[in-house]
mmCIF file with all atom_site columns, C-alpha atoms in Angstrom:
data_model
loop_
_atom_site.group_PDB
_atom_site.id
_atom_site.type_symbol
_atom_site.label_atom_id
_atom_site.label_alt_id
_atom_site.label_comp_id
_atom_site.label_asym_id
_atom_site.label_entity_id
_atom_site.label_seq_id
_atom_site.pdbx_PDB_ins_code
_atom_site.Cartn_x
_atom_site.Cartn_y
_atom_site.Cartn_z
_atom_site.occupancy
_atom_site.B_iso_or_equiv
_atom_site.pdbx_formal_charge
_atom_site.auth_seq_id
_atom_site.auth_comp_id
_atom_site.auth_asym_id
_atom_site.auth_atom_id
_atom_site.pdbx_PDB_model_num
ATOM 1   C CA . ARG A 1 1   ? 116.367 190.325 136.973 1.00 0.00 ? 1   ARG A CA 1
ATOM 2   C CA . LYS A 1 2   ? 116.525 193.377 134.722 1.00 0.00 ? 2   LYS A CA 1
ATOM 3   C CA . GLU A 1 3   ? 118.091 192.933 131.307 1.00 0.00 ? 3   GLU A CA 1
ATOM 4   C CA . VAL A 1 4   ? 120.343 195.934 131.769 1.00 0.00 ? 4   VAL A CA 1
ATOM 5   C CA . GLU A 1 5   ? 121.405 197.314 135.139 1.00 0.00 ? 5   GLU A CA 1
ATOM 6   C CA . GLN A 1 6   ? 123.259 200.498 135.945 1.00 0.00 ? 6   GLN A CA 1
ATOM 7   C CA . ASP A 1 7   ? 124.394 202.305 139.069 1.00 0.00 ? 7   ASP A CA 1
ATOM 8   C CA . PRO A 1 8   ? 122.042 205.297 139.082 1.00 0.00 ? 8   PRO A CA 1
ATOM 9   C CA . GLY A 1 9   ? 124.631 207.566 140.729 1.00 0.00 ? 9   GLY A CA 1
ATOM 10  C CA . PRO A 1 10  ? 124.717 210.480 140.869 1.00 0.00 ? 10  PRO A CA 1
ATOM 11  C CA . PHE A 1 11  ? 128.407 210.838 140.243 1.00 0.00 ? 11  PHE A CA 1
ATOM 12  C CA . ASN A 1 12  ? 129.365 214.354 141.291 1.00 0.00 ? 12  ASN A CA 1
ATOM 13  C CA . VAL A 1 13  ? 132.787 215.309 139.950 1.00 0.00 ? 13  VAL A CA 1
ATOM 14  C CA . PRO A 1 14  ? 134.765 218.545 139.551 1.00 0.00 ? 14  PRO A CA 1
ATOM 15  C CA . GLU A 1 15  ? 135.640 219.885 136.139 1.00 0.00 ? 15  GLU A CA 1
ATOM 16  C CA . GLY A 1 16  ? 138.706 218.183 134.750 1.00 0.00 ? 16  GLY A CA 1
ATOM 17  C CA . ALA A 1 17  ? 138.197 214.978 136.716 1.00 0.00 ? 17  ALA A CA 1
ATOM 18  C CA . THR A 1 18  ? 137.873 211.495 135.296 1.00 0.00 ? 18  THR A CA 1
ATOM 19  C CA . VAL A 1 19  ? 134.685 209.575 135.951 1.00 0.00 ? 19  VAL A CA 1
ATOM 20  C CA . ALA A 1 20  ? 133.891 205.989 135.049 1.00 0.00 ? 20  ALA A CA 1
ATOM 21  C CA . PHE A 1 21  ? 130.916 203.729 135.520 1.00 0.00 ? 21  PHE A CA 1
ATOM 22  C CA . ASN A 1 22  ? 129.701 200.321 134.434 1.00 0.00 ? 22  ASN A CA 1
ATOM 23  C CA . CYS A 1 23  ? 126.600 198.613 133.189 1.00 0.00 ? 23  CYS A CA 1
ATOM 24  C CA . THR A 1 24  ? 125.799 194.892 133.364 1.00 0.00 ? 24  THR A CA 1
ATOM 25  C CA . TYR A 1 25  ? 123.590 192.940 130.998 1.00 0.00 ? 25  TYR A CA 1
ATOM 26  C CA . SER A 1 26  ? 121.906 189.618 131.589 1.00 0.00 ? 26  SER A CA 1
ATOM 27  C CA . ASN A 1 27  ? 121.613 188.062 128.128 1.00 0.00 ? 27  ASN A CA 1
ATOM 28  C CA . SER A 1 28  ? 124.905 186.524 127.045 1.00 0.00 ? 28  SER A CA 1
ATOM 29  C CA . ALA A 1 29  ? 123.672 186.485 123.429 1.00 0.00 ? 29  ALA A CA 1
ATOM 30  C CA . SER A 1 30  ? 123.659 190.287 123.326 1.00 0.00 ? 30  SER A CA 1
ATOM 31  C CA . GLN A 1 31  ? 125.709 191.506 120.443 1.00 0.00 ? 31  GLN A CA 1
ATOM 32  C CA . SER A 1 32  ? 125.462 195.253 120.080 1.00 0.00 ? 32  SER A CA 1
ATOM 33  C CA . PHE A 1 33  ? 126.165 197.748 122.814 1.00 0.00 ? 33  PHE A CA 1
ATOM 34  C CA . PHE A 1 34  ? 125.748 201.477 122.993 1.00 0.00 ? 34  PHE A CA 1
ATOM 35  C CA . TRP A 1 35  ? 125.936 204.419 125.290 1.00 0.00 ? 35  TRP A CA 1
ATOM 36  C CA . TYR A 1 36  ? 123.222 207.022 124.847 1.00 0.00 ? 36  TYR A CA 1
ATOM 37  C CA . ARG A 1 37  ? 123.211 210.384 126.538 1.00 0.00 ? 37  ARG A CA 1
ATOM 38  C CA . GLN A 1 38  ? 120.037 211.957 127.863 1.00 0.00 ? 38  GLN A CA 1
ATOM 39  C CA . ASP A 1 39  ? 119.881 215.531 129.100 1.00 0.00 ? 39  ASP A CA 1
ATOM 40  C CA . CYS A 1 40  ? 117.251 216.530 131.626 1.00 0.00 ? 40  CYS A CA 1
ATOM 41  C CA . ARG A 1 41  ? 113.778 216.389 130.057 1.00 0.00 ? 41  ARG A CA 1
ATOM 42  C CA . LYS A 1 42  ? 115.222 215.709 126.617 1.00 0.00 ? 42  LYS A CA 1
ATOM 43  C CA . GLU A 1 43  ? 115.356 212.708 124.330 1.00 0.00 ? 43  GLU A CA 1
ATOM 44  C CA . PRO A 1 44  ? 118.150 210.093 124.375 1.00 0.00 ? 44  PRO A CA 1
ATOM 45  C CA . LYS A 1 45  ? 120.904 210.641 121.817 1.00 0.00 ? 45  LYS A CA 1
ATOM 46  C CA . LEU A 1 46  ? 123.520 208.156 120.714 1.00 0.00 ? 46  LEU A CA 1
ATOM 47  C CA . LEU A 1 47  ? 126.873 208.946 122.315 1.00 0.00 ? 47  LEU A CA 1
ATOM 48  C CA . MET A 1 48  ? 128.871 206.022 120.996 1.00 0.00 ? 48  MET A CA 1
ATOM 49  C CA . SER A 1 49  ? 128.753 202.398 120.041 1.00 0.00 ? 49  SER A CA 1
ATOM 50  C CA . VAL A 1 50  ? 130.850 199.953 122.057 1.00 0.00 ? 50  VAL A CA 1
ATOM 51  C CA . TYR A 1 51  ? 133.110 197.594 120.136 1.00 0.00 ? 51  TYR A CA 1
ATOM 52  C CA . SER A 1 52  ? 134.644 194.350 121.337 1.00 0.00 ? 52  SER A CA 1
ATOM 53  C CA . SER A 1 53  ? 138.162 195.752 121.397 1.00 0.00 ? 53  SER A CA 1
ATOM 54  C CA . GLY A 1 54  ? 137.116 198.915 123.184 1.00 0.00 ? 54  GLY A CA 1
ATOM 55  C CA . ASN A 1 55  ? 136.975 202.296 121.515 1.00 0.00 ? 55  ASN A CA 1
ATOM 56  C CA . GLU A 1 56  ? 137.565 205.964 122.125 1.00 0.00 ? 56  GLU A CA 1
ATOM 57  C CA . ASP A 1 57  ? 135.775 209.041 120.923 1.00 0.00 ? 57  ASP A CA 1
ATOM 58  C CA . GLY A 1 58  ? 137.629 212.095 122.116 1.00 0.00 ? 58  GLY A CA 1
ATOM 59  C CA . ARG A 1 59  ? 137.425 212.185 125.896 1.00 0.00 ? 59  ARG A CA 1
ATOM 60  C CA . PHE A 1 60  ? 135.104 209.179 126.040 1.00 0.00 ? 60  PHE A CA 1
ATOM 61  C CA . THR A 1 61  ? 136.324 205.587 126.239 1.00 0.00 ? 61  THR A CA 1
ATOM 62  C CA . ALA A 1 62  ? 134.034 202.579 126.132 1.00 0.00 ? 62  ALA A CA 1
ATOM 63  C CA . GLN A 1 63  ? 134.989 199.019 127.028 1.00 0.00 ? 63  GLN A CA 1
ATOM 64  C CA . LEU A 1 64  ? 133.211 195.698 126.692 1.00 0.00 ? 64  LEU A CA 1
ATOM 65  C CA . ASN A 1 65  ? 133.837 192.671 128.885 1.00 0.00 ? 65  ASN A CA 1
ATOM 66  C CA . ARG A 1 66  ? 131.868 189.763 127.445 1.00 0.00 ? 66  ARG A CA 1
ATOM 67  C CA . ALA A 1 67  ? 133.076 187.236 130.000 1.00 0.00 ? 67  ALA A CA 1
ATOM 68  C CA . SER A 1 68  ? 131.668 189.269 132.869 1.00 0.00 ? 68  SER A CA 1
ATOM 69  C CA . GLN A 1 69  ? 128.869 190.757 130.801 1.00 0.00 ? 69  GLN A CA 1
ATOM 70  C CA . TYR A 1 70  ? 129.478 194.399 131.439 1.00 0.00 ? 70  TYR A CA 1
ATOM 71  C CA . ILE A 1 71  ? 130.337 197.525 129.529 1.00 0.00 ? 71  ILE A CA 1
ATOM 72  C CA . SER A 1 72  ? 131.945 200.648 130.874 1.00 0.00 ? 72  SER A CA 1
ATOM 73  C CA . LEU A 1 73  ? 132.196 204.303 130.010 1.00 0.00 ? 73  LEU A CA 1
ATOM 74  C CA . LEU A 1 74  ? 135.053 206.558 131.073 1.00 0.00 ? 74  LEU A CA 1
ATOM 75  C CA . ILE A 1 75  ? 134.996 210.307 130.676 1.00 0.00 ? 75  ILE A CA 1
ATOM 76  C CA . ARG A 1 76  ? 138.319 212.115 130.895 1.00 0.00 ? 76  ARG A CA 1
ATOM 77  C CA . ASP A 1 77  ? 138.815 215.820 131.570 1.00 0.00 ? 77  ASP A CA 1
ATOM 78  C CA . SER A 1 78  ? 135.140 216.283 132.464 1.00 0.00 ? 78  SER A CA 1
ATOM 79  C CA . LYS A 1 79  ? 133.373 219.390 131.211 1.00 0.00 ? 79  LYS A CA 1
ATOM 80  C CA . LEU A 1 80  ? 130.311 221.077 132.666 1.00 0.00 ? 80  LEU A CA 1
ATOM 81  C CA . SER A 1 81  ? 128.513 220.103 129.479 1.00 0.00 ? 81  SER A CA 1
ATOM 82  C CA . ASP A 1 82  ? 129.071 216.423 130.252 1.00 0.00 ? 82  ASP A CA 1
ATOM 83  C CA . SER A 1 83  ? 126.428 216.661 132.988 1.00 0.00 ? 83  SER A CA 1
ATOM 84  C CA . ALA A 1 84  ? 123.700 214.280 131.851 1.00 0.00 ? 84  ALA A CA 1
ATOM 85  C CA . THR A 1 85  ? 122.257 210.825 132.335 1.00 0.00 ? 85  THR A CA 1
ATOM 86  C CA . TYR A 1 86  ? 124.103 208.111 130.457 1.00 0.00 ? 86  TYR A CA 1
ATOM 87  C CA . LEU A 1 87  ? 121.964 205.207 129.297 1.00 0.00 ? 87  LEU A CA 1
ATOM 88  C CA . CYS A 1 88  ? 123.472 201.811 128.669 1.00 0.00 ? 88  CYS A CA 1
ATOM 89  C CA . VAL A 1 89  ? 121.768 200.109 125.731 1.00 0.00 ? 89  VAL A CA 1
ATOM 90  C CA . VAL A 1 90  ? 122.025 196.516 124.578 1.00 0.00 ? 90  VAL A CA 1
ATOM 91  C CA . ASN A 1 91  ? 120.733 194.738 121.496 1.00 0.00 ? 91  ASN A CA 1
ATOM 92  C CA . LEU A 1 92  ? 120.363 191.105 120.463 1.00 0.00 ? 92  LEU A CA 1
ATOM 93  C CA . PRO A 1 93  ? 121.501 189.937 117.013 1.00 0.00 ? 93  PRO A CA 1
ATOM 94  C CA . GLY A 1 94  ? 118.984 190.793 114.312 1.00 0.00 ? 94  GLY A CA 1
ATOM 95  C CA . ASP A 1 95  ? 116.629 192.343 116.827 1.00 0.00 ? 95  ASP A CA 1
ATOM 96  C CA . TYR A 1 96  ? 115.293 195.787 116.152 1.00 0.00 ? 96  TYR A CA 1
ATOM 97  C CA . LYS A 1 97  ? 114.430 196.367 119.776 1.00 0.00 ? 97  LYS A CA 1
ATOM 98  C CA . LEU A 1 98  ? 116.826 197.878 122.282 1.00 0.00 ? 98  LEU A CA 1
ATOM 99  C CA . SER A 1 99  ? 117.103 197.142 126.001 1.00 0.00 ? 99  SER A CA 1
ATOM 100 C CA . PHE A 1 100 ? 117.796 200.261 128.018 1.00 0.00 ? 100 PHE A CA 1
ATOM 101 C CA . GLY A 1 101 ? 119.274 200.671 131.442 1.00 0.00 ? 101 GLY A CA 1
ATOM 102 C CA . ALA A 1 102 ? 117.739 203.266 133.741 1.00 0.00 ? 102 ALA A CA 1
ATOM 103 C CA . GLY A 1 103 ? 120.792 205.473 133.390 1.00 0.00 ? 103 GLY A CA 1
ATOM 104 C CA . THR A 1 104 ? 123.723 206.785 135.399 1.00 0.00 ? 104 THR A CA 1
ATOM 105 C CA . THR A 1 105 ? 123.562 210.457 136.291 1.00 0.00 ? 105 THR A CA 1
ATOM 106 C CA . VAL A 1 106 ? 126.762 212.463 136.096 1.00 0.00 ? 106 VAL A CA 1
ATOM 107 C CA . THR A 1 107 ? 127.011 215.994 137.435 1.00 0.00 ? 107 THR A CA 1
ATOM 108 C CA . VAL A 1 108 ? 130.153 217.988 136.705 1.00 0.00 ? 108 VAL A CA 1
ATOM 109 C CA . ARG A 1 109 ? 130.645 220.997 138.965 1.00 0.00 ? 109 ARG A CA 1
ATOM 110 C CA . ALA A 1 110 ? 132.760 224.077 138.392 1.00 0.00 ? 110 ALA A CA 1
ATOM 111 C CA . ASP B 2 1   ? 116.897 220.023 110.995 1.00 0.00 ? 1   ASP B CA 1
ATOM 112 C CA . ALA B 2 2   ? 114.794 217.739 113.134 1.00 0.00 ? 2   ALA B CA 1
ATOM 113 C CA . MET B 2 3   ? 114.313 214.358 111.483 1.00 0.00 ? 3   MET B CA 1
ATOM 114 C CA . VAL B 2 4   ? 111.914 212.832 114.005 1.00 0.00 ? 4   VAL B CA 1
ATOM 115 C CA . ILE B 2 5   ? 109.287 215.330 115.031 1.00 0.00 ? 5   ILE B CA 1
ATOM 116 C CA . GLN B 2 6   ? 106.840 214.858 117.851 1.00 0.00 ? 6   GLN B CA 1
ATOM 117 C CA . ASN B 2 7   ? 103.805 216.991 118.517 1.00 0.00 ? 7   ASN B CA 1
ATOM 118 C CA . PRO B 2 8   ? 102.931 218.467 120.835 1.00 0.00 ? 8   PRO B CA 1
ATOM 119 C CA . ARG B 2 9   ? 105.955 218.906 123.120 1.00 0.00 ? 9   ARG B CA 1
ATOM 120 C CA . TYR B 2 10  ? 103.666 219.219 126.117 1.00 0.00 ? 10  TYR B CA 1
ATOM 121 C CA . GLN B 2 11  ? 100.166 217.810 126.436 1.00 0.00 ? 11  GLN B CA 1
ATOM 122 C CA . VAL B 2 12  ? 97.780  218.216 129.322 1.00 0.00 ? 12  VAL B CA 1
ATOM 123 C CA . THR B 2 13  ? 94.635  216.140 129.407 1.00 0.00 ? 13  THR B CA 1
ATOM 124 C CA . GLN B 2 14  ? 91.960  215.225 131.880 1.00 0.00 ? 14  GLN B CA 1
ATOM 125 C CA . PHE B 2 15  ? 91.665  211.893 133.584 1.00 0.00 ? 15  PHE B CA 1
ATOM 126 C CA . GLY B 2 16  ? 89.801  209.572 131.224 1.00 0.00 ? 16  GLY B CA 1
ATOM 127 C CA . LYS B 2 17  ? 89.817  211.956 128.251 1.00 0.00 ? 17  LYS B CA 1
ATOM 128 C CA . PRO B 2 18  ? 91.306  210.378 125.099 1.00 0.00 ? 18  PRO B CA 1
ATOM 129 C CA . VAL B 2 19  ? 94.510  211.886 123.812 1.00 0.00 ? 19  VAL B CA 1
ATOM 130 C CA . THR B 2 20  ? 96.577  211.396 120.660 1.00 0.00 ? 20  THR B CA 1
ATOM 131 C CA . LEU B 2 21  ? 100.282 212.041 120.314 1.00 0.00 ? 21  LEU B CA 1
ATOM 132 C CA . SER B 2 22  ? 101.877 212.291 116.907 1.00 0.00 ? 22  SER B CA 1
ATOM 133 C CA . CYS B 2 23  ? 105.237 211.500 115.422 1.00 0.00 ? 23  CYS B CA 1
ATOM 134 C CA . SER B 2 24  ? 106.568 212.144 111.940 1.00 0.00 ? 24  SER B CA 1
ATOM 135 C CA . GLN B 2 25  ? 109.899 211.334 110.337 1.00 0.00 ? 25  GLN B CA 1
ATOM 136 C CA . THR B 2 26  ? 111.803 212.511 107.293 1.00 0.00 ? 26  THR B CA 1
ATOM 137 C CA . LEU B 2 27  ? 114.284 209.622 107.383 1.00 0.00 ? 27  LEU B CA 1
ATOM 138 C CA . ASN B 2 28  ? 112.148 207.096 105.513 1.00 0.00 ? 28  ASN B CA 1
ATOM 139 C CA . HIS B 2 29  ? 112.976 204.509 108.166 1.00 0.00 ? 29  HIS B CA 1
ATOM 140 C CA . ASN B 2 30  ? 111.183 201.158 108.239 1.00 0.00 ? 30  ASN B CA 1
ATOM 141 C CA . VAL B 2 31  ? 110.673 200.949 111.953 1.00 0.00 ? 31  VAL B CA 1
ATOM 142 C CA . MET B 2 32  ? 108.913 203.368 114.257 1.00 0.00 ? 32  MET B CA 1
ATOM 143 C CA . TYR B 2 33  ? 108.787 202.875 118.013 1.00 0.00 ? 33  TYR B CA 1
ATOM 144 C CA . TRP B 2 34  ? 106.837 204.337 120.890 1.00 0.00 ? 34  TRP B CA 1
ATOM 145 C CA . TYR B 2 35  ? 108.405 204.420 124.341 1.00 0.00 ? 35  TYR B CA 1
ATOM 146 C CA . GLN B 2 36  ? 107.088 205.562 127.691 1.00 0.00 ? 36  GLN B CA 1
ATOM 147 C CA . GLN B 2 37  ? 109.648 207.025 130.085 1.00 0.00 ? 37  GLN B CA 1
ATOM 148 C CA . LYS B 2 38  ? 108.957 207.979 133.673 1.00 0.00 ? 38  LYS B CA 1
ATOM 149 C CA . SER B 2 39  ? 111.313 209.941 135.882 1.00 0.00 ? 39  SER B CA 1
ATOM 150 C CA . SER B 2 40  ? 114.613 208.168 136.625 1.00 0.00 ? 40  SER B CA 1
ATOM 151 C CA . GLN B 2 41  ? 113.518 205.089 134.700 1.00 0.00 ? 41  GLN B CA 1
ATOM 152 C CA . ALA B 2 42  ? 114.591 203.487 131.471 1.00 0.00 ? 42  ALA B CA 1
ATOM 153 C CA . PRO B 2 43  ? 112.487 204.120 128.376 1.00 0.00 ? 43  PRO B CA 1
ATOM 154 C CA . LYS B 2 44  ? 109.901 201.340 128.214 1.00 0.00 ? 44  LYS B CA 1
ATOM 155 C CA . LEU B 2 45  ? 108.951 200.083 124.763 1.00 0.00 ? 45  LEU B CA 1
ATOM 156 C CA . LEU B 2 46  ? 105.185 200.098 124.243 1.00 0.00 ? 46  LEU B CA 1
ATOM 157 C CA . PHE B 2 47  ? 105.038 198.889 120.635 1.00 0.00 ? 47  PHE B CA 1
ATOM 158 C CA . HIS B 2 48  ? 106.642 199.325 117.278 1.00 0.00 ? 48  HIS B CA 1
ATOM 159 C CA . TYR B 2 49  ? 105.800 199.152 113.600 1.00 0.00 ? 49  TYR B CA 1
ATOM 160 C CA . TYR B 2 50  ? 108.019 197.347 111.133 1.00 0.00 ? 50  TYR B CA 1
ATOM 161 C CA . ASP B 2 51  ? 106.664 198.873 107.941 1.00 0.00 ? 51  ASP B CA 1
ATOM 162 C CA . LYS B 2 52  ? 102.949 198.187 108.333 1.00 0.00 ? 52  LYS B CA 1
ATOM 163 C CA . ASP B 2 53  ? 103.331 195.319 110.765 1.00 0.00 ? 53  ASP B CA 1
ATOM 164 C CA . PHE B 2 54  ? 102.313 196.250 114.284 1.00 0.00 ? 54  PHE B CA 1
ATOM 165 C CA . ASN B 2 55  ? 104.151 194.639 117.212 1.00 0.00 ? 55  ASN B CA 1
ATOM 166 C CA . ASN B 2 56  ? 102.734 195.111 120.684 1.00 0.00 ? 56  ASN B CA 1
ATOM 167 C CA . GLU B 2 57  ? 104.805 194.447 123.791 1.00 0.00 ? 57  GLU B CA 1
ATOM 168 C CA . ALA B 2 58  ? 103.197 191.854 126.042 1.00 0.00 ? 58  ALA B CA 1
ATOM 169 C CA . ASP B 2 59  ? 102.882 194.191 129.014 1.00 0.00 ? 59  ASP B CA 1
ATOM 170 C CA . THR B 2 60  ? 101.542 197.233 127.165 1.00 0.00 ? 60  THR B CA 1
ATOM 171 C CA . PRO B 2 61  ? 98.101  198.072 128.574 1.00 0.00 ? 61  PRO B CA 1
ATOM 172 C CA . ASP B 2 62  ? 95.101  197.810 126.242 1.00 0.00 ? 62  ASP B CA 1
ATOM 173 C CA . ASN B 2 63  ? 94.537  201.489 126.913 1.00 0.00 ? 63  ASN B CA 1
ATOM 174 C CA . PHE B 2 64  ? 97.396  202.251 124.508 1.00 0.00 ? 64  PHE B CA 1
ATOM 175 C CA . GLN B 2 65  ? 96.871  201.953 120.780 1.00 0.00 ? 65  GLN B CA 1
ATOM 176 C CA . SER B 2 66  ? 98.850  203.017 117.750 1.00 0.00 ? 66  SER B CA 1
ATOM 177 C CA . ARG B 2 67  ? 98.300  203.828 114.103 1.00 0.00 ? 67  ARG B CA 1
ATOM 178 C CA . ARG B 2 68  ? 100.724 204.180 111.243 1.00 0.00 ? 68  ARG B CA 1
ATOM 179 C CA . PRO B 2 69  ? 98.833  205.488 108.212 1.00 0.00 ? 69  PRO B CA 1
ATOM 180 C CA . ASN B 2 70  ? 102.000 205.810 106.103 1.00 0.00 ? 70  ASN B CA 1
ATOM 181 C CA . THR B 2 71  ? 105.779 205.527 106.352 1.00 0.00 ? 71  THR B CA 1
ATOM 182 C CA . SER B 2 72  ? 106.194 209.026 107.716 1.00 0.00 ? 72  SER B CA 1
ATOM 183 C CA . PHE B 2 73  ? 103.597 209.213 110.449 1.00 0.00 ? 73  PHE B CA 1
ATOM 184 C CA . CYS B 2 74  ? 102.814 207.250 113.570 1.00 0.00 ? 74  CYS B CA 1
ATOM 185 C CA . PHE B 2 75  ? 100.287 208.045 116.298 1.00 0.00 ? 75  PHE B CA 1
ATOM 186 C CA . LEU B 2 76  ? 99.923  206.986 119.895 1.00 0.00 ? 76  LEU B CA 1
ATOM 187 C CA . ASP B 2 77  ? 96.353  206.940 121.175 1.00 0.00 ? 77  ASP B CA 1
ATOM 188 C CA . ILE B 2 78  ? 95.614  206.699 124.877 1.00 0.00 ? 78  ILE B CA 1
ATOM 189 C CA . ARG B 2 79  ? 91.947  205.872 125.162 1.00 0.00 ? 79  ARG B CA 1
ATOM 190 C CA . SER B 2 80  ? 91.313  206.616 128.807 1.00 0.00 ? 80  SER B CA 1
ATOM 191 C CA . PRO B 2 81  ? 94.375  208.153 130.430 1.00 0.00 ? 81  PRO B CA 1
ATOM 192 C CA . GLY B 2 82  ? 94.923  207.458 134.094 1.00 0.00 ? 82  GLY B CA 1
ATOM 193 C CA . LEU B 2 83  ? 97.158  209.308 136.521 1.00 0.00 ? 83  LEU B CA 1
ATOM 194 C CA . GLY B 2 84  ? 99.760  206.585 136.085 1.00 0.00 ? 84  GLY B CA 1
ATOM 195 C CA . ASP B 2 85  ? 100.068 207.400 132.394 1.00 0.00 ? 85  ASP B CA 1
ATOM 196 C CA . ALA B 2 86  ? 101.703 210.748 133.072 1.00 0.00 ? 86  ALA B CA 1
ATOM 197 C CA . ALA B 2 87  ? 105.144 210.402 131.515 1.00 0.00 ? 87  ALA B CA 1
ATOM 198 C CA . MET B 2 88  ? 107.410 211.390 128.660 1.00 0.00 ? 88  MET B CA 1
ATOM 199 C CA . TYR B 2 89  ? 106.447 209.602 125.446 1.00 0.00 ? 89  TYR B CA 1
ATOM 200 C CA . LEU B 2 90  ? 109.277 209.120 123.013 1.00 0.00 ? 90  LEU B CA 1
ATOM 201 C CA . CYS B 2 91  ? 109.018 208.221 119.353 1.00 0.00 ? 91  CYS B CA 1
ATOM 202 C CA . ALA B 2 92  ? 112.022 206.692 117.628 1.00 0.00 ? 92  ALA B CA 1
ATOM 203 C CA . THR B 2 93  ? 112.890 205.321 114.201 1.00 0.00 ? 93  THR B CA 1
ATOM 204 C CA . SER B 2 94  ? 115.451 202.945 112.793 1.00 0.00 ? 94  SER B CA 1
ATOM 205 C CA . SER B 2 95  ? 116.357 201.559 109.404 1.00 0.00 ? 95  SER B CA 1
ATOM 206 C CA . LYS B 2 96  ? 116.808 197.981 108.258 1.00 0.00 ? 96  LYS B CA 1
ATOM 207 C CA . ASP B 2 97  ? 119.493 199.197 105.839 1.00 0.00 ? 97  ASP B CA 1
ATOM 208 C CA . ARG B 2 98  ? 121.590 200.282 108.816 1.00 0.00 ? 98  ARG B CA 1
ATOM 209 C CA . GLY B 2 99  ? 120.988 197.165 110.865 1.00 0.00 ? 99  GLY B CA 1
ATOM 210 C CA . PHE B 2 100 ? 118.344 198.978 112.907 1.00 0.00 ? 100 PHE B CA 1
ATOM 211 C CA . GLN B 2 101 ? 121.020 200.967 114.723 1.00 0.00 ? 101 GLN B CA 1
ATOM 212 C CA . PRO B 2 102 ? 121.087 203.592 115.975 1.00 0.00 ? 102 PRO B CA 1
ATOM 213 C CA . GLN B 2 103 ? 117.579 204.594 116.887 1.00 0.00 ? 103 GLN B CA 1
ATOM 214 C CA . HIS B 2 104 ? 116.761 208.234 116.226 1.00 0.00 ? 104 HIS B CA 1
ATOM 215 C CA . PHE B 2 105 ? 114.547 209.818 118.831 1.00 0.00 ? 105 PHE B CA 1
ATOM 216 C CA . GLY B 2 106 ? 112.152 212.720 118.641 1.00 0.00 ? 106 GLY B CA 1
ATOM 217 C CA . ASP B 2 107 ? 112.133 215.409 121.313 1.00 0.00 ? 107 ASP B CA 1
ATOM 218 C CA . GLY B 2 108 ? 109.357 213.622 123.174 1.00 0.00 ? 108 GLY B CA 1
ATOM 219 C CA . THR B 2 109 ? 105.913 214.641 124.363 1.00 0.00 ? 109 THR B CA 1
ATOM 220 C CA . ARG B 2 110 ? 105.508 215.226 128.068 1.00 0.00 ? 110 ARG B CA 1
ATOM 221 C CA . LEU B 2 111 ? 102.014 214.178 129.069 1.00 0.00 ? 111 LEU B CA 1
ATOM 222 C CA . SER B 2 112 ? 100.326 215.457 132.213 1.00 0.00 ? 112 SER B CA 1
ATOM 223 C CA . ILE B 2 113 ? 97.011  214.161 133.540 1.00 0.00 ? 113 ILE B CA 1
ATOM 224 C CA . LEU B 2 114 ? 94.707  216.386 135.571 1.00 0.00 ? 114 LEU B CA 1
#
């Protein structure tokens, strides 16, 4: 079983729509959670960390469900520029290695 | 200004011909990582350096080697590239002072094998 699993999508949504997707992780000891964004043929960039109580950053909302071992990302009022692959990333306590999911592709159309 | 710089952005080499990819950082981070990423797949960690200590992942082929001559530079050497080694190679750094998060990635080197 993969450490981090994501629905690859693609999620095709019109501008202004809301899109949400999840990621599951296998190691219950995981402590740190992140969403990275990766544009086509570019490097991953940190979008946001995911905190236990859930957190927002503008139009982006991240949630963590430890009991079911998943995290989610919701994008409100989608923009064309939100088109990208979103990588779910998980980290164990004190570990300097990250476990990456394969990514969920979102395409926002005009 | 770019803080993790990878050279070259694109590299074409012949099957079996050794190739070296480079990475430099201006962040003074302790840890430097090399990842391999193929299309529609997660970045796969090949190895990392914690300061001068080299840590190889168990499933990294022997064909892949790395050098870190100083804090700022790290190299990925592929001794005899095969067609299956064509991929994007990503260098990243992180700092112990920041709890190793987040990792800062370079732009990547896209390697093609002829």
